[in-house]
PDB file of C-alpha atoms and ligand atoms in Angstrom:
ATOM      1  CA  MET A   1       0.000   0.000   0.000  1.00 96.00           C
ATOM      2  CA  HIS A   2       1.179   3.472  -0.892  1.00 98.00           C
ATOM      3  CA  ILE A   3       0.157   6.619   0.999  1.00 98.00           C
ATOM      4  CA  HIS A   4       0.783  10.019  -0.530  1.00 98.00           C
ATOM      5  CA  ILE A   5       0.272  13.067   1.675  1.00 98.00           C
ATOM      6  CA  GLY A   6      -0.217  16.496   0.139  1.00 97.00           C
ATOM      7  CA  GLN A   7      -0.551  19.852   1.824  1.00 98.00           C
ATOM      8  CA  ASN A   8      -4.212  20.395   1.119  1.00 97.00           C
ATOM      9  CA  SER A   9      -7.004  19.204  -1.135  1.00 96.00           C
ATOM     10  CA  GLU A  10      -5.946  21.532  -3.989  1.00 96.00           C
ATOM     11  CA  GLU A  11      -2.450  20.065  -3.998  1.00 97.00           C
ATOM     12  CA  ILE A  12      -3.834  16.530  -3.903  1.00 97.00           C
ATOM     13  CA  ALA A  13      -6.102  17.279  -6.867  1.00 97.00           C
ATOM     14  CA  GLN A  14      -3.101  18.636  -8.814  1.00 97.00           C
ATOM     15  CA  THR A  15      -0.836  15.703  -7.951  1.00 97.00           C
ATOM     16  CA  VAL A  16      -3.452  13.075  -8.727  1.00 98.00           C
ATOM     17  CA  ALA A  17      -4.327  14.806 -12.012  1.00 98.00           C
ATOM     18  CA  GLN A  18      -0.668  14.897 -13.091  1.00 98.00           C
ATOM     19  CA  THR A  19      -0.150  11.257 -12.118  1.00 98.00           C
ATOM     20  CA  LEU A  20      -3.234  10.258 -14.081  1.00 98.00           C
ATOM     21  CA  GLN A  21      -2.122  12.356 -17.057  1.00 98.00           C
ATOM     22  CA  ARG A  22       1.168  10.405 -17.184  1.00 98.00           C
ATOM     23  CA  LEU A  23      -0.626   7.064 -16.854  1.00 98.00           C
ATOM     24  CA  LEU A  24      -2.963   7.919 -19.715  1.00 97.00           C
ATOM     25  CA  GLN A  25      -0.118   9.119 -21.923  1.00 96.00           C
ATOM     26  CA  GLN A  26       1.700   5.820 -21.296  1.00 96.00           C
ATOM     27  CA  HIS A  27      -1.304   3.626 -22.064  1.00 96.00           C
ATOM     28  CA  ASN A  28      -0.302   1.861 -25.255  1.00 90.00           C
ATOM     29  CA  GLU A  29      -2.843  -0.920 -25.598  1.00 92.00           C
ATOM     30  CA  SER A  30      -5.408  -0.824 -28.378  1.00 92.00           C
ATOM     31  CA  ARG A  31      -8.332  -1.006 -25.928  1.00 96.00           C
ATOM     32  CA  PRO A  32      -9.398   2.067 -23.933  1.00 97.00           C
ATOM     33  CA  PHE A  33      -8.031   2.766 -20.447  1.00 98.00           C
ATOM     34  CA  CYS A  34     -11.025   2.044 -18.175  1.00 98.00           C
ATOM     35  CA  ILE A  35     -11.650   4.270 -15.161  1.00 98.00           C
ATOM     36  CA  ALA A  36     -14.407   4.034 -12.531  1.00 98.00           C
ATOM     37  CA  LEU A  37     -15.265   7.495 -11.215  1.00 98.00           C
ATOM     38  CA  ALA A  38     -16.191   8.334  -7.620  1.00 97.00           C
ATOM     39  CA  GLY A  39     -18.932  10.650  -6.490  1.00 93.00           C
ATOM     40  CA  GLY A  40     -18.861  13.058  -3.564  1.00 86.00           C
ATOM     41  CA  SER A  41     -17.172  16.415  -3.179  1.00 85.00           C
ATOM     42  CA  THR A  42     -13.506  15.331  -2.947  1.00 85.00           C
ATOM     43  CA  PRO A  43     -13.086  14.028  -6.520  1.00 94.00           C
ATOM     44  CA  LYS A  44     -14.863  17.056  -8.001  1.00 96.00           C
ATOM     45  CA  GLN A  45     -11.717  19.146  -7.535  1.00 96.00           C
ATOM     46  CA  LEU A  46      -9.701  16.502  -9.367  1.00 97.00           C
ATOM     47  CA  TYR A  47     -12.183  16.401 -12.263  1.00 98.00           C
ATOM     48  CA  GLU A  48     -11.997  20.183 -12.571  1.00 97.00           C
ATOM     49  CA  VAL A  49      -8.194  20.118 -12.743  1.00 97.00           C
ATOM     50  CA  LEU A  50      -8.335  17.404 -15.424  1.00 98.00           C
ATOM     51  CA  ALA A  51     -10.780  19.492 -17.455  1.00 98.00           C
ATOM     52  CA  GLN A  52      -8.586  22.600 -17.501  1.00 97.00           C
ATOM     53  CA  PRO A  53      -5.375  23.573 -19.293  1.00 97.00           C
ATOM     54  CA  PRO A  54      -2.657  22.413 -19.275  1.00 96.00           C
ATOM     55  CA  ILE A  55      -3.883  18.868 -18.608  1.00 97.00           C
ATOM     56  CA  VAL A  56      -7.050  18.827 -20.673  1.00 97.00           C
ATOM     57  CA  GLY A  57      -5.173  19.372 -23.940  1.00 97.00           C
ATOM     58  CA  ASP A  58      -2.440  16.902 -23.136  1.00 96.00           C
ATOM     59  CA  VAL A  59      -4.312  13.635 -22.609  1.00 97.00           C
ATOM     60  CA  PRO A  60      -5.477  11.173 -25.304  1.00 96.00           C
ATOM     61  CA  TRP A  61      -9.082  11.344 -24.041  1.00 98.00           C
ATOM     62  CA  THR A  62     -10.564   9.340 -26.930  1.00 97.00           C
ATOM     63  CA  ARG A  63      -8.604   6.357 -25.592  1.00 97.00           C
ATOM     64  CA  VAL A  64     -10.197   6.583 -22.137  1.00 98.00           C
ATOM     65  CA  ALA A  65     -13.552   5.093 -21.108  1.00 98.00           C
ATOM     66  CA  PHE A  66     -15.277   6.243 -17.941  1.00 98.00           C
ATOM     67  CA  PHE A  67     -17.563   4.179 -15.745  1.00 98.00           C
ATOM     68  CA  PHE A  68     -18.930   4.800 -12.264  1.00 98.00           C
ATOM     69  CA  GLY A  69     -18.287   3.210  -8.881  1.00 98.00           C
ATOM     70  CA  ASP A  70     -21.715   4.089  -7.543  1.00 98.00           C
ATOM     71  CA  GLU A  71     -24.796   6.153  -8.257  1.00 98.00           C
ATOM     72  CA  ARG A  72     -27.816   7.587  -6.502  1.00 97.00           C
ATOM     73  CA  ALA A  73     -31.279   6.513  -7.715  1.00 96.00           C
ATOM     74  CA  VAL A  74     -32.012   9.738  -9.574  1.00 97.00           C
ATOM     75  CA  PRO A  75     -32.065  10.774 -13.255  1.00 97.00           C
ATOM     76  CA  PRO A  76     -28.777  11.861 -14.859  1.00 96.00           C
ATOM     77  CA  GLU A  77     -29.486  15.588 -14.741  1.00 96.00           C
ATOM     78  CA  HIS A  78     -30.418  15.531 -11.017  1.00 97.00           C
ATOM     79  CA  GLN A  79     -28.203  17.638  -8.724  1.00 95.00           C
ATOM     80  CA  ASP A  80     -27.516  14.571  -6.542  1.00 95.00           C
ATOM     81  CA  ALA A  81     -26.407  12.364  -9.443  1.00 97.00           C
ATOM     82  CA  ASN A  82     -22.743  11.426  -9.486  1.00 97.00           C
ATOM     83  CA  TYR A  83     -23.122  11.461 -13.261  1.00 98.00           C
ATOM     84  CA  HIS A  84     -24.265  15.082 -13.159  1.00 98.00           C
ATOM     85  CA  MET A  85     -21.241  16.071 -11.078  1.00 97.00           C
ATOM     86  CA  ALA A  86     -18.814  14.195 -13.351  1.00 98.00           C
ATOM     87  CA  GLN A  87     -20.532  15.480 -16.465  1.00 98.00           C
ATOM     88  CA  THR A  88     -20.412  19.150 -15.496  1.00 98.00           C
ATOM     89  CA  SER A  89     -16.916  19.094 -13.989  1.00 98.00           C
ATOM     90  CA  LEU A  90     -15.159  16.821 -16.526  1.00 98.00           C
ATOM     91  CA  LEU A  91     -17.043  14.748 -19.067  1.00 98.00           C
ATOM     92  CA  LYS A  92     -18.689  17.533 -21.062  1.00 98.00           C
ATOM     93  CA  HIS A  93     -15.255  19.083 -21.652  1.00 98.00           C
ATOM     94  CA  ILE A  94     -13.602  15.980 -23.161  1.00 98.00           C
ATOM     95  CA  PRO A  95     -14.371  13.470 -25.946  1.00 97.00           C
ATOM     96  CA  SER A  96     -14.153  10.265 -23.828  1.00 98.00           C
ATOM     97  CA  ARG A  97     -16.948   7.676 -23.729  1.00 97.00           C
ATOM     98  CA  ALA A  98     -18.782   7.567 -20.397  1.00 98.00           C
ATOM     99  CA  TYR A  99     -21.154   4.864 -19.207  1.00 98.00           C
ATOM    100  CA  ARG A 100     -23.486   6.071 -16.499  1.00 98.00           C
ATOM    101  CA  MET A 101     -25.156   3.807 -13.962  1.00 98.00           C
ATOM    102  CA  ALA A 102     -28.918   4.099 -14.461  1.00 98.00           C
ATOM    103  CA  ALA A 103     -29.542   3.588 -10.751  1.00 98.00           C
ATOM    104  CA  GLU A 104     -33.040   5.055 -11.009  1.00 97.00           C
ATOM    105  CA  THR A 105     -34.045   2.021 -13.108  1.00 98.00           C
ATOM    106  CA  GLY A 106     -32.495  -0.524 -10.722  1.00 97.00           C
ATOM    107  CA  ALA A 107     -30.742  -2.210 -13.672  1.00 98.00           C
ATOM    108  CA  ALA A 108     -27.621  -3.372 -11.836  1.00 98.00           C
ATOM    109  CA  GLU A 109     -27.275  -6.567 -13.876  1.00 98.00           C
ATOM    110  CA  ALA A 110     -27.259  -4.558 -17.123  1.00 98.00           C
ATOM    111  CA  TYR A 111     -24.331  -2.503 -15.817  1.00 98.00           C
ATOM    112  CA  ALA A 112     -22.484  -5.700 -14.843  1.00 98.00           C
ATOM    113  CA  GLN A 113     -23.032  -6.909 -18.404  1.00 98.00           C
ATOM    114  CA  LEU A 114     -21.585  -3.668 -19.733  1.00 98.00           C
ATOM    115  CA  LEU A 115     -18.468  -4.154 -17.593  1.00 98.00           C
ATOM    116  CA  LYS A 116     -18.179  -7.687 -18.911  1.00 97.00           C
ATOM    117  CA  GLU A 117     -18.258  -6.382 -22.494  1.00 97.00           C
ATOM    118  CA  HIS A 118     -15.908  -3.430 -22.144  1.00 97.00           C
ATOM    119  CA  LEU A 119     -13.293  -4.324 -19.518  1.00 98.00           C
ATOM    120  CA  PRO A 120     -10.434  -6.813 -19.634  1.00 97.00           C
ATOM    121  CA  HIS A 121     -10.889  -9.730 -17.214  1.00 97.00           C
ATOM    122  CA  ASN A 122      -8.561 -11.095 -14.557  1.00 96.00           C
ATOM    123  CA  ALA A 123      -7.631 -14.765 -14.183  1.00 94.00           C
ATOM    124  CA  GLN A 124     -10.864 -15.383 -12.235  1.00 95.00           C
ATOM    125  CA  GLY A 125     -12.929 -13.911 -15.079  1.00 96.00           C
ATOM    126  CA  ILE A 126     -13.791 -10.743 -13.131  1.00 98.00           C
ATOM    127  CA  PRO A 127     -13.800  -7.409 -15.050  1.00 98.00           C
ATOM    128  CA  SER A 128     -10.687  -5.468 -14.140  1.00 98.00           C
ATOM    129  CA  PHE A 129     -10.593  -1.655 -14.207  1.00 98.00           C
ATOM    130  CA  ASP A 130      -7.288   0.019 -15.023  1.00 98.00           C
ATOM    131  CA  LEU A 131      -8.152   2.508 -12.295  1.00 98.00           C
ATOM    132  CA  VAL A 132     -10.879   2.889  -9.679  1.00 98.00           C
ATOM    133  CA  LEU A 133     -11.214   6.264  -7.976  1.00 98.00           C
ATOM    134  CA  LEU A 134     -12.863   6.137  -4.569  1.00 98.00           C
ATOM    135  CA  GLY A 135     -13.629   8.389  -1.625  1.00 97.00           C
ATOM    136  CA  MET A 136     -14.398   7.583   1.985  1.00 97.00           C
ATOM    137  CA  GLY A 137     -17.344   8.811   4.015  1.00 97.00           C
ATOM    138  CA  THR A 138     -16.948   9.732   7.686  1.00 97.00           C
ATOM    139  CA  ASP A 139     -18.655   6.422   8.550  1.00 98.00           C
ATOM    140  CA  GLY A 140     -15.992   4.465   6.636  1.00 98.00           C
ATOM    141  CA  HIS A 141     -18.136   3.749   3.559  1.00 98.00           C
ATOM    142  CA  THR A 142     -16.680   3.721   0.108  1.00 98.00           C
ATOM    143  CA  ALA A 143     -18.546   3.736  -3.221  1.00 98.00           C
ATOM    144  CA  SER A 144     -22.087   3.004  -1.898  1.00 98.00           C
ATOM    145  CA  LEU A 145     -20.881   0.207   0.348  1.00 98.00           C
ATOM    146  CA  PHE A 146     -22.178   1.487   3.691  1.00 98.00           C
ATOM    147  CA  PRO A 147     -21.669  -0.073   7.139  1.00 98.00           C
ATOM    148  CA  GLY A 148     -24.136  -2.848   7.878  1.00 98.00           C
ATOM    149  CA  THR A 149     -25.589  -3.054   4.350  1.00 98.00           C
ATOM    150  CA  LYS A 150     -26.133  -6.219   2.327  1.00 98.00           C
ATOM    151  CA  ALA A 151     -23.860  -5.308  -0.579  1.00 98.00           C
ATOM    152  CA  LEU A 152     -20.786  -5.592   1.649  1.00 98.00           C
ATOM    153  CA  ASP A 153     -20.917  -9.375   1.534  1.00 98.00           C
ATOM    154  CA  VAL A 154     -21.905  -9.882  -2.090  1.00 98.00           C
ATOM    155  CA  GLN A 155     -19.387 -12.155  -3.776  1.00 97.00           C
ATOM    156  CA  ASP A 156     -21.222 -13.404  -6.848  1.00 96.00           C
ATOM    157  CA  GLN A 157     -22.367 -10.115  -8.441  1.00 98.00           C
ATOM    158  CA  TRP A 158     -20.270  -7.207  -9.685  1.00 98.00           C
ATOM    159  CA  VAL A 159     -22.936  -4.523  -9.467  1.00 98.00           C
ATOM    160  CA  VAL A 160     -25.939  -4.400  -7.097  1.00 98.00           C
ATOM    161  CA  MET A 161     -28.680  -2.130  -5.849  1.00 98.00           C
ATOM    162  CA  ASN A 162     -27.923  -1.552  -2.166  1.00 98.00           C
ATOM    163  CA  ASP A 163     -30.511  -0.474   0.405  1.00 98.00           C
ATOM    164  CA  VAL A 164     -28.977   2.134   2.685  1.00 98.00           C
ATOM    165  CA  PRO A 165     -31.383   2.434   5.639  1.00 97.00           C
ATOM    166  CA  GLN A 166     -29.243   5.068   7.375  1.00 96.00           C
ATOM    167  CA  LEU A 167     -29.889   7.391   4.392  1.00 96.00           C
ATOM    168  CA  GLU A 168     -33.381   6.012   3.697  1.00 96.00           C
ATOM    169  CA  THR A 169     -32.350   5.352   0.123  1.00 96.00           C
ATOM    170  CA  THR A 170     -31.141   2.788  -2.375  1.00 97.00           C
ATOM    171  CA  ARG A 171     -27.979   3.185  -4.440  1.00 98.00           C
ATOM    172  CA  MET A 172     -26.298   1.283  -7.231  1.00 98.00           C
ATOM    173  CA  THR A 173     -22.741   0.245  -6.420  1.00 98.00           C
ATOM    174  CA  LEU A 174     -19.849  -1.877  -7.581  1.00 98.00           C
ATOM    175  CA  THR A 175     -19.124  -4.718  -5.144  1.00 98.00           C
ATOM    176  CA  PHE A 176     -15.829  -5.679  -3.501  1.00 98.00           C
ATOM    177  CA  PRO A 177     -14.990  -8.552  -5.901  1.00 98.00           C
ATOM    178  CA  VAL A 178     -14.906  -6.162  -8.869  1.00 98.00           C
ATOM    179  CA  LEU A 179     -13.236  -3.319  -6.930  1.00 98.00           C
ATOM    180  CA  ASN A 180     -10.518  -5.675  -5.744  1.00 98.00           C
ATOM    181  CA  ALA A 181      -9.964  -7.034  -9.257  1.00 98.00           C
ATOM    182  CA  SER A 182      -8.756  -3.572 -10.370  1.00 98.00           C
ATOM    183  CA  GLN A 183      -5.213  -2.803 -11.474  1.00 98.00           C
ATOM    184  CA  ARG A 184      -5.174   0.312  -9.320  1.00 98.00           C
ATOM    185  CA  ILE A 185      -7.390   1.656  -6.541  1.00 98.00           C
ATOM    186  CA  TRP A 186      -6.885   5.293  -5.629  1.00 98.00           C
ATOM    187  CA  CYS A 187      -8.668   6.517  -2.483  1.00 98.00           C
ATOM    188  CA  LEU A 188      -8.874  10.286  -2.191  1.00 98.00           C
ATOM    189  CA  VAL A 189      -9.524  11.415   1.373  1.00 98.00           C
ATOM    190  CA  THR A 190      -9.140  15.011   2.524  1.00 97.00           C
ATOM    191  CA  GLY A 191     -10.221  17.153   5.446  1.00 97.00           C
ATOM    192  CA  GLU A 192      -9.946  17.000   9.209  1.00 98.00           C
ATOM    193  CA  ARG A 193     -13.378  15.397   9.633  1.00 97.00           C
ATOM    194  CA  LYS A 194     -12.115  12.181   7.992  1.00 97.00           C
ATOM    195  CA  ARG A 195      -8.983  11.869  10.149  1.00 98.00           C
ATOM    196  CA  ALA A 196     -10.332   9.832  13.091  1.00 97.00           C
ATOM    197  CA  ARG A 197     -11.948   7.307  10.750  1.00 98.00           C
ATOM    198  CA  LEU A 198      -8.753   6.950   8.730  1.00 98.00           C
ATOM    199  CA  GLN A 199      -6.814   6.401  11.957  1.00 97.00           C
ATOM    200  CA  GLU A 200      -9.252   3.613  12.801  1.00 97.00           C
ATOM    201  CA  CYS A 201      -9.014   2.212   9.293  1.00 97.00           C
ATOM    202  CA  PHE A 202      -5.210   2.025   9.365  1.00 97.00           C
ATOM    203  CA  HIS A 203      -4.690   0.914  12.978  1.00 96.00           C
ATOM    204  CA  HIS A 204      -7.748  -1.150  13.961  1.00 96.00           C
ATOM    205  CA  PRO A 205      -8.021  -4.018  11.509  1.00 94.00           C
ATOM    206  CA  ASP A 206     -11.037  -5.402  13.407  1.00 96.00           C
ATOM    207  CA  ALA A 207     -13.053  -2.133  13.139  1.00 97.00           C
ATOM    208  CA  ASN A 208     -15.108  -3.715  10.360  1.00 97.00           C
ATOM    209  CA  LEU A 209     -15.239  -0.572   8.234  1.00 98.00           C
ATOM    210  CA  PRO A 210     -16.380  -1.112   4.646  1.00 98.00           C
ATOM    211  CA  ILE A 211     -13.285   0.626   3.280  1.00 98.00           C
ATOM    212  CA  GLN A 212     -11.055  -1.877   5.093  1.00 98.00           C
ATOM    213  CA  ARG A 213     -12.277  -4.492   2.637  1.00 98.00           C
ATOM    214  CA  LEU A 214     -10.316  -2.880  -0.184  1.00 98.00           C
ATOM    215  CA  ASN A 215      -7.546  -5.323  -0.896  1.00 97.00           C
ATOM    216  CA  PRO A 216      -6.667  -5.578  -4.581  1.00 98.00           C
ATOM    217  CA  THR A 217      -5.804  -9.159  -5.485  1.00 97.00           C
ATOM    218  CA  GLU A 218      -3.273  -8.268  -8.176  1.00 95.00           C
ATOM    219  CA  GLY A 219      -3.354  -4.490  -8.323  1.00 97.00           C
ATOM    220  CA  THR A 220      -2.178  -1.683  -6.060  1.00 98.00           C
ATOM    221  CA  LEU A 221      -3.905   0.452  -3.424  1.00 98.00           C
ATOM    222  CA  THR A 222      -2.908   4.111  -3.127  1.00 98.00           C
ATOM    223  CA  TRP A 223      -4.240   6.572  -0.573  1.00 98.00           C
ATOM    224  CA  TRP A 224      -4.119  10.246  -1.536  1.00 98.00           C
ATOM    225  CA  LEU A 225      -4.507  12.261   1.681  1.00 98.00           C
ATOM    226  CA  ASP A 226      -4.068  15.864   2.679  1.00 98.00           C
ATOM    227  CA  GLN A 227      -2.373  16.827   5.939  1.00 98.00           C
ATOM    228  CA  ALA A 228      -5.703  17.470   7.631  1.00 98.00           C
ATOM    229  CA  ALA A 229      -6.929  13.934   6.989  1.00 98.00           C
ATOM    230  CA  ALA A 230      -3.651  12.082   7.541  1.00 98.00           C
ATOM    231  CA  PRO A 231      -3.340  10.325  10.927  1.00 96.00           C
ATOM    232  CA  GLN A 232      -0.230  11.090  13.041  1.00 93.00           C
ATOM    233  CA  THR A 233       1.120   7.595  12.584  1.00 92.00           C
ATOM    234  CA  LEU A 234       0.800   5.556   9.430  1.00 94.00           C
ATOM    235  CA  PRO A 235       0.958   1.782   9.009  1.00 92.00           C
ATOM    236  CA  ASP A 236       4.553   0.434   9.045  1.00 91.00           C
ATOM    237  CA  SER A 237       3.789  -1.576   5.936  1.00 91.00           C
ATOM    238  CA  ALA A 238       2.909   1.538   3.892  1.00 95.00           C
ATOM    239  CA  LYS A 239       5.260   3.282   1.487  1.00 95.00           C
ATOM    240  CA  VAL A 240       4.756   6.952   2.337  1.00 95.00           C
ATOM    241  CA  THR A 241       5.543   9.889   0.030  1.00 95.00           C
ATOM    242  CA  LYS A 242       4.961  13.596   0.508  1.00 93.00           C
TER     243      LYS A 242
HETATM  244  C1  LIG B 301     -20.984   9.010  -3.268  1.00 61.39           C
HETATM  245  C2  LIG B 301     -19.701   8.318  -3.182  1.00 61.39           C
HETATM  246  C3  LIG B 301     -19.110   8.151  -1.835  1.00 61.39           C
HETATM  247  C4  LIG B 301     -18.125   9.276  -1.580  1.00 61.39           C
HETATM  248  C5  LIG B 301     -17.861   9.433  -0.117  1.00 61.39           C
HETATM  249  C6  LIG B 301     -17.008  10.639   0.186  1.00 61.39           C
HETATM  250  O1  LIG B 301     -21.638   8.870  -4.252  1.00 61.39           O
HETATM  251  O2  LIG B 301     -21.318   9.713  -2.289  1.00 61.39           O
HETATM  252  O3  LIG B 301     -19.141   7.775  -4.268  1.00 61.39           O
HETATM  253  O4  LIG B 301     -18.532   6.915  -1.594  1.00 61.39           O
HETATM  254  O5  LIG B 301     -16.935   9.055  -2.256  1.00 61.39           O
HETATM  255  O6  LIG B 301     -19.088   9.578   0.531  1.00 61.39           O
HETATM  256  O7  LIG B 301     -17.719  11.773  -0.205  1.00 61.39           O
HETATM  257  P1  LIG B 301     -17.169  13.241   0.037  1.00 61.39           P
HETATM  258  O8  LIG B 301     -15.970  13.373  -0.828  1.00 61.39           O
HETATM  259  O9  LIG B 301     -18.303  14.125  -0.402  1.00 61.39           O
HETATM  260  O10 LIG B 301     -16.866  13.347   1.486  1.00 61.39           O
END
């Protein structure tokens, strides 16, 4: 596991954008580079940096395909839709293909089918993203995998509708088998209000937080934190850069 600590959320957005720019420039396979986007406020800053000069003009966007890690059960133009956020901050500015999750229809199996068609597969036959971007909620959820919800334990489906009683809602989300089949998982976590939960995540393996189930089978896990979110002590096993 790699932990990168930046000064603040702006610096993290810049560093992640530049790292992604290099990755996309190096992608030399004939298939598109497949990215699952996160919702929430933290990645929005990253999307905005990607959509602006100098980066926007320096990435082979037609060779990138965007998917989503989770979605709220609302139409695409709804203010709460992760698609709406990604569309306005990034997607409408670039020529990449983007495949939204139609969570308002409940069609999770159709999205799993889409992943099967468009993504390479790992040795177990599970679709494997080149990159999954994720955030973490203050309760330790990631994507729409919330504490105590059924989707946490799903092993035989890649995409599900997940009832989230604590929010009185239902969301569509990728499940852990497909997240952990990714080549790279990047978790972006910033702000002081996330610090205590990150401390628990790193130092209390039995805390049973959803985000602790991220454990890529063949890929890598990178945490992108700002100083406000970063716990005082970091796991000994982590490679830390600043
Ligand atoms: C969503 C998410 C979710 C998010 C975290 C962090 O749709 O809400 O994908 O998992 O990444 O809740 O959100 P913030 O960045 O807004 O704190």
